Amino acid sequence: MSPILMLPLIIIFAAAGVAALFGLPRLNRRLTISQQSWLLSLAPLAAFIILLLMLPEINAGKILIWQVSWIPSLGLSLGFYLDGLGMLFALLVTFIGISIIIYTGQYFKGDQEAWRFLVYILLFMGSMLGLVMSGDIITLFIFWEGTSITSYLLIAYKTDSEEARRGAYKALVITGGGGIALLAGLLFVSYVAGGTDMVTILNSGDILRSSALYPVMLALVAFGAFTKSAQVPAHIWLPSAMSAPTPASAFLHSATMVKAGIFLMARMNPSLGFTEAWFWLLTIVGMIAMVVGAYLGLKQNDLKALLAYSTISQLGILMMLIGQDDASGFKALVIGVSAHALYKSALFLVVGIVDHETGTRDLRRLGGLARVMPYTFVIAFIAALSMAGLPPMFGFLAKETLLASSLHPSLPPIVSQLFTASVVFAGAFMLAQAGMLVWDTFIGKPKDPTIHGHEAPWAMLLAPAIPASLSLIIGLLPGPKEEAMLLANAATDAFGAPVKVSLTFWHGLNVPLLLSGVAISLGFLLFLFRDSVRSFQNRAPAWFSFDTIYAWVMAAIDQLAYWATRMQQGHLRTYMAIVIAGTALLTGLFGGLRLLPNTSELGPLGSTVEFEFWLLQFFVLLLIVGASLATVVLQRDFYAILALGASGLSMAVLLVLEPAPDVALVQIVVDILSVVILVLALTRLPLLQRRQAQDLRRRVGIARGQVLRDMVLSAAMGLIVTILALVALVSRPRESDVTPFYEANAKAMTGATDIVGAVVVDFRALDTVMEIAVFAMAGFGIYSLLRYAARTHGDTRWRQTIIPLAIRSLPTSGIGGLPVSSFIRVPAFVTLPLSIVLATTHLMFGHDQPGDGFTAGVIVGLAMGLWYVVFGFDEAQRRLRWVRPGLYIACGLLLAVINGAIAAILTGSFLGNEDYGKLVGLHLPGSFHISSSFIFELAIFITVIGSVAYMLGTLGHPEFQDEESEQDLQEIGEIQGS
């Protein structure tokens, strides 16, 4: 376990939080955006240094792992995994990130709102860093999607630009779709491998390759990687993403998002590679991307678009190299990744300087800038030499190793020849593009006299100068031994076997050098005749366009959405009919007669139950059915609510007969609370709408055909539910696997004699936390929605319109403003204290008998509801000043989380059972214990009281009366009069 792995990530994400604080006006005024960027650049610098400190261990062949169990029962864990491959990418992310952050401060100089960009770019950096250090598929996917979301924010940073919004949306749609496929593929991989962690997956290559699901896994994982790394035809999002500010483009192309797919396929090579399908898929796709990117890049006039297409070509080369099954291909891979990161970051930052200082990136308007921007020219020239693959640059070494890998004897002859020809073709076009960038921007004659440039500040020049200088230094003076060892370890981890990497520049006269000379010669010819070649490219007919295909796909989706929305007519009855009909149809198609149970398995009835007991159960069932039918037949809504309550109470009786006293108790209190809430809700509904609903057939006029349709659908759904329930009852194993475990361990592990209580607050405690959170949100929802509706409809004072002066003067008036006798008030006074006592017993002894914090909270809430009915809202509020719903909910949820955290520290499990009283030597009488379970029950109790108080106080609030109800009363009177 190496917790230090978390430190670089923590630093980067903490820096993003600091950048967000710079949005505060007080801090924003004190520090300029340049000062903010200098300060924040310390974060990637610190992360880079920490990674360098771990480098000796990685070069020694050690793998650093940090892992925490997430869901042990499912074998799911979260963690990080750092080897040579991850270290290479992590160092590139943080090293390039330092320059990007510094450059950002100069690029946005004077724009104090650019703190948002700093937040996005640091989140982007952290997401990519987390991705390359991921130790399991869950962590990998989270950070994978993090790069997609943060890149969307960066591309669409100029929110007022439609081009930026469209480019961001295109990138999100394509990479997001690939992310969904990747998740499915990774889940298949983990299922077959038997674990989600990288160690298990990387050691399960033989199992994965021999699985019948291998083609599915390969297709899904490769699709996700292809979309992220802009392989044809998914490459169209990358040029559209050039609407992003230059710092984002430089980072995205050199070290982050587009390299994510390359990293993923390199990481998965030991597990999924070394098959014919892997070889042909990656080779063909990569070769197409290499050629298409190189060809299309030459015809571009926008400098950023030119660099974008050259990136597509380079990404194709890298993807093609991963598909090879020899060590030379992976040597070329790691050198190519490193060289591309250095020269491409420098060139993008140079293009940003040109755009920033001249106001344009159009080659048709630029020229002659070397005289006014000499330092920028030198930096661009050095980086362009590396991009062109000319000696003595690092890019030349990358091209040499690439050509050497294309000549490897293990490749089929036709593949080797096509591979070599494609590399020479791409190399020639890349050299021509590099020449265009330098010559037409800095050396050639000025084309637009209105363009006036000047040299950028030194801090802005520093950012591209460092990676450009390294491209030259590594070529002339091969770096220290540690650098070669890092590249060798990265290639070894990707290849799955030892790979030797040498950074020696000169290997003598050989075939790769001759092929390099051919590529350079062709590149110079293309550069010299670039105008003719570009003219031919622009005249050549476009047989198809990938952007057109994307437009067709989006148009088809829009059309499907249009037809889907045609079904959204706003009629709840129609929606329910469609849902029920669809459920019945699907059940019939996939289940059919196979759902019908074998009733002989039920056994003779008389052998298991007494006739009298069966008769009582049958009577309760008839009562449930009759009450449910009454909710449909009864026209008055109040009577229908009472019938619904009767149905619920009858169900509680059936549960008692099972016997299931815990569930029956919950059913009783929840049913009563539901009736109270529904009755109170009636007072908030417009009266005219209620009358229309009560006499719907006469006023709206439902046709007989609709009534018949509803009857048929209802009968079909009832029959399906009946059959499914019967099948589940008959076909399920008689001997449960779960029940014996709870019976054997409830007392031993939780100290509970009531198994249901142990399940709720111990074994399934996290589920209960979620449930009380949902219950709390229900209370908040009722409060917020009804208060908003009251303000929207201009409610007026209830007392000014409804309650007469004579009634206002009464000392005690009920919820409708009517006087209440002492015969009712006295029992009401007693009910609330008794309910609190009863709730206390539920809390104290819920582990040993039916009852828990939830039922205790609802019981007290019902007693409070009685006070609202008897004493009226104002009097109840005055007497119940200690009830603060929002505070109760907050305290309850916070208490549950704190209790769970303390229990996790003591037991190793969140909300694990721990007797706090026993720890401090506190011995209480009987079976009452101050344990983590009791504290959790108390938290549930407090939360439920707060939520119920919100519901009762909002629905029973008489202070505001909807004006619509007053209008309804007038309309009803007019209707009755006419």
XYZ file of N, CA, C and O in Angstrom, residues 769-825:
228
model
N -29.926 4.633 5.632
C -29.478 6.027 5.516
C -30.063 6.665 4.263
O -30.563 7.800 4.284
N -30.019 5.939 3.160
C -30.580 6.455 1.912
C -32.090 6.669 2.043
O -32.641 7.660 1.541
N -32.758 5.756 2.723
C -34.215 5.856 2.851
C -34.627 7.072 3.682
O -35.566 7.790 3.330
N -33.930 7.312 4.791
C -34.320 8.471 5.591
C -33.940 9.770 4.877
O -34.594 10.797 5.060
N -32.887 9.715 4.056
C -32.547 10.893 3.251
C -33.658 11.190 2.247
O -34.043 12.352 2.040
N -34.200 10.136 1.630
C -35.322 10.319 0.699
C -36.551 10.846 1.434
O -37.260 11.740 0.940
N -36.805 10.313 2.618
C -37.954 10.784 3.401
C -37.781 12.258 3.767
O -38.742 13.035 3.741
N -36.558 12.636 4.116
C -36.289 14.044 4.429
C -36.511 14.916 3.203
O -37.090 16.018 3.295
N -36.061 14.449 2.037
C -36.258 15.226 0.809
C -37.742 15.368 0.469
O -38.157 16.380 -0.111
N -38.544 14.379 0.837
C -39.987 14.490 0.607
C -40.570 15.645 1.418
O -41.391 16.429 0.919
N -40.143 15.749 2.676
C -40.603 16.874 3.489
C -40.154 18.199 2.933
O -40.945 19.159 2.839
N -38.886 18.294 2.544
C -38.370 19.519 1.937
C -39.120 19.837 0.640
O -39.409 20.995 0.344
N -39.415 18.793 -0.136
C -40.105 19.012 -1.412
C -41.489 19.591 -1.218
O -41.879 20.535 -1.911
N -42.247 19.022 -0.297
C -43.590 19.553 -0.028
C -43.510 20.999 0.435
O -44.256 21.867 -0.031
N -42.582 21.267 1.320
C -42.436 22.634 1.859
C -42.079 23.624 0.755
O -42.723 24.665 0.593
N -41.057 23.297 -0.035
C -40.569 24.253 -1.026
C -41.543 24.434 -2.176
O -41.799 25.558 -2.629
N -42.132 23.339 -2.666
C -43.034 23.440 -3.815
C -44.310 24.199 -3.470
O -44.763 25.059 -4.238
N -44.897 23.890 -2.328
C -46.148 24.556 -1.981
C -45.913 26.019 -1.624
O -46.743 26.888 -1.939
N -44.823 26.338 -0.972
C -44.532 27.739 -0.688
C -44.287 28.513 -1.970
O -44.718 29.652 -2.118
N -43.606 27.868 -2.913
C -43.378 28.532 -4.199
C -44.700 28.745 -4.935
O -44.942 29.809 -5.503
N -45.562 27.732 -4.911
C -46.862 27.870 -5.567
C -47.699 28.965 -4.909
O -48.411 29.721 -5.585
N -47.606 29.057 -3.575
C -48.372 30.081 -2.871
C -47.928 31.470 -3.299
O -48.757 32.363 -3.546
N -46.627 31.674 -3.415
C -46.144 32.993 -3.830
C -46.492 33.265 -5.285
O -46.817 34.384 -5.672
N -46.404 32.234 -6.125
C -46.657 32.417 -7.557
C -48.097 32.821 -7.825
O -48.377 33.681 -8.680
N -49.051 32.223 -7.092
C -50.468 32.481 -7.347
C -51.025 33.605 -6.476
O -52.238 33.821 -6.452
N -50.156 34.302 -5.763
C -50.611 35.468 -5.009
C -51.638 35.141 -3.947
O -52.698 35.765 -3.872
N -51.359 34.173 -3.093
C -52.292 33.805 -2.029
C -52.524 34.987 -1.079
O -51.630 35.798 -0.839
N -53.703 35.064 -0.538
C -54.064 36.142 0.391
C -54.231 35.595 1.793
O -54.302 34.384 2.008
N -54.303 36.470 2.758
C -54.441 36.057 4.152
C -55.727 35.294 4.396
O -56.817 35.732 4.031
N -55.569 34.094 4.981
C -56.740 33.269 5.321
C -57.647 34.023 6.276
O -58.868 34.053 6.118
N -57.070 34.634 7.262
C -57.883 35.264 8.299
C -58.680 36.438 7.743
O -59.740 36.779 8.250
N -58.173 37.048 6.678
C -58.876 38.196 6.131
C -60.052 37.783 5.252
O -60.894 38.601 4.929
N -60.100 36.535 4.834
C -61.133 36.127 3.892
C -62.076 35.064 4.423
O -63.202 34.951 3.963
N -61.623 34.267 5.372
C -62.404 33.097 5.765
C -62.879 33.178 7.203
O -64.069 33.055 7.493
N -61.959 33.386 8.149
C -62.309 33.239 9.561
C -63.036 34.477 10.060
O -62.508 35.578 9.989
N -64.253 34.343 10.541
C -64.981 35.490 11.082
C -64.314 36.010 12.344
O -63.562 35.318 13.017
N -64.617 37.277 12.651
C -64.032 37.912 13.838
C -64.437 37.191 15.111
O -63.671 37.088 16.061
N -65.664 36.686 15.167
C -66.144 36.026 16.374
C -65.310 34.782 16.681
O -64.997 34.480 17.829
N -64.939 34.057 15.593
C -64.172 32.832 15.816
C -62.730 33.153 16.186
O -62.120 32.458 16.974
N -62.210 34.268 15.650
C -60.836 34.628 15.951
C -60.625 34.870 17.438
O -59.562 34.664 17.976
N -61.649 35.327 18.097
C -61.506 35.670 19.505
C -61.571 34.470 20.431
O -61.307 34.584 21.611
N -61.943 33.295 19.890
C -62.022 32.111 20.734
C -60.629 31.685 21.179
O -59.650 31.782 20.438
N -60.524 31.191 22.417
C -59.201 30.809 22.912
C -58.603 29.623 22.175
O -57.407 29.543 21.991
N -59.429 28.666 21.769
C -58.936 27.488 21.084
C -59.847 27.163 19.914
O -61.055 26.973 20.100
N -59.296 27.114 18.691
C -60.080 26.767 17.515
C -59.285 25.779 16.685
O -58.061 25.868 16.585
N -60.010 24.836 16.095
C -59.357 23.757 15.368
C -58.838 24.189 14.023
O -58.801 25.367 13.677
N -58.473 23.181 13.217
C -57.803 23.464 11.964
C -58.698 24.198 10.975
O -58.227 24.912 10.108
N -60.010 24.062 11.085
C -60.913 24.787 10.209
C -61.433 26.062 10.818
O -62.344 26.688 10.293
N -60.880 26.467 11.959
C -61.340 27.676 12.620
C -62.548 27.454 13.489
O -63.128 28.404 14.026
N -62.995 26.218 13.697
C -64.178 25.907 14.492
C -63.773 25.649 15.936
O -62.692 25.130 16.215
N -64.635 26.003 16.889
C -64.305 25.776 18.307
C -64.244 24.285 18.633
O -64.981 23.474 18.062
N -63.360 23.926 19.568
C -63.160 22.535 19.955
C -63.495 22.390 21.434
O -63.082 23.206 22.262
N -64.252 21.351 21.755
C -64.687 21.160 23.139
C -63.548 20.636 23.995
O -62.559 20.095 23.506
N -63.740 20.784 25.299
C -62.736 20.293 26.252
C -62.622 18.786 26.202
O -61.568 18.209 26.505
N -63.715 18.106 25.801
C -63.723 16.650 25.724
C -62.679 16.161 24.711
O -62.131 15.066 24.860
N -62.395 16.984 23.718
C -61.397 16.616 22.704
C -60.027 17.188 23.059
O -58.998 16.558 22.838
N -60.004 18.386 23.638
C -58.726 19.024 23.928
C -57.931 18.254 24.983
O -56.714 18.117 24.873
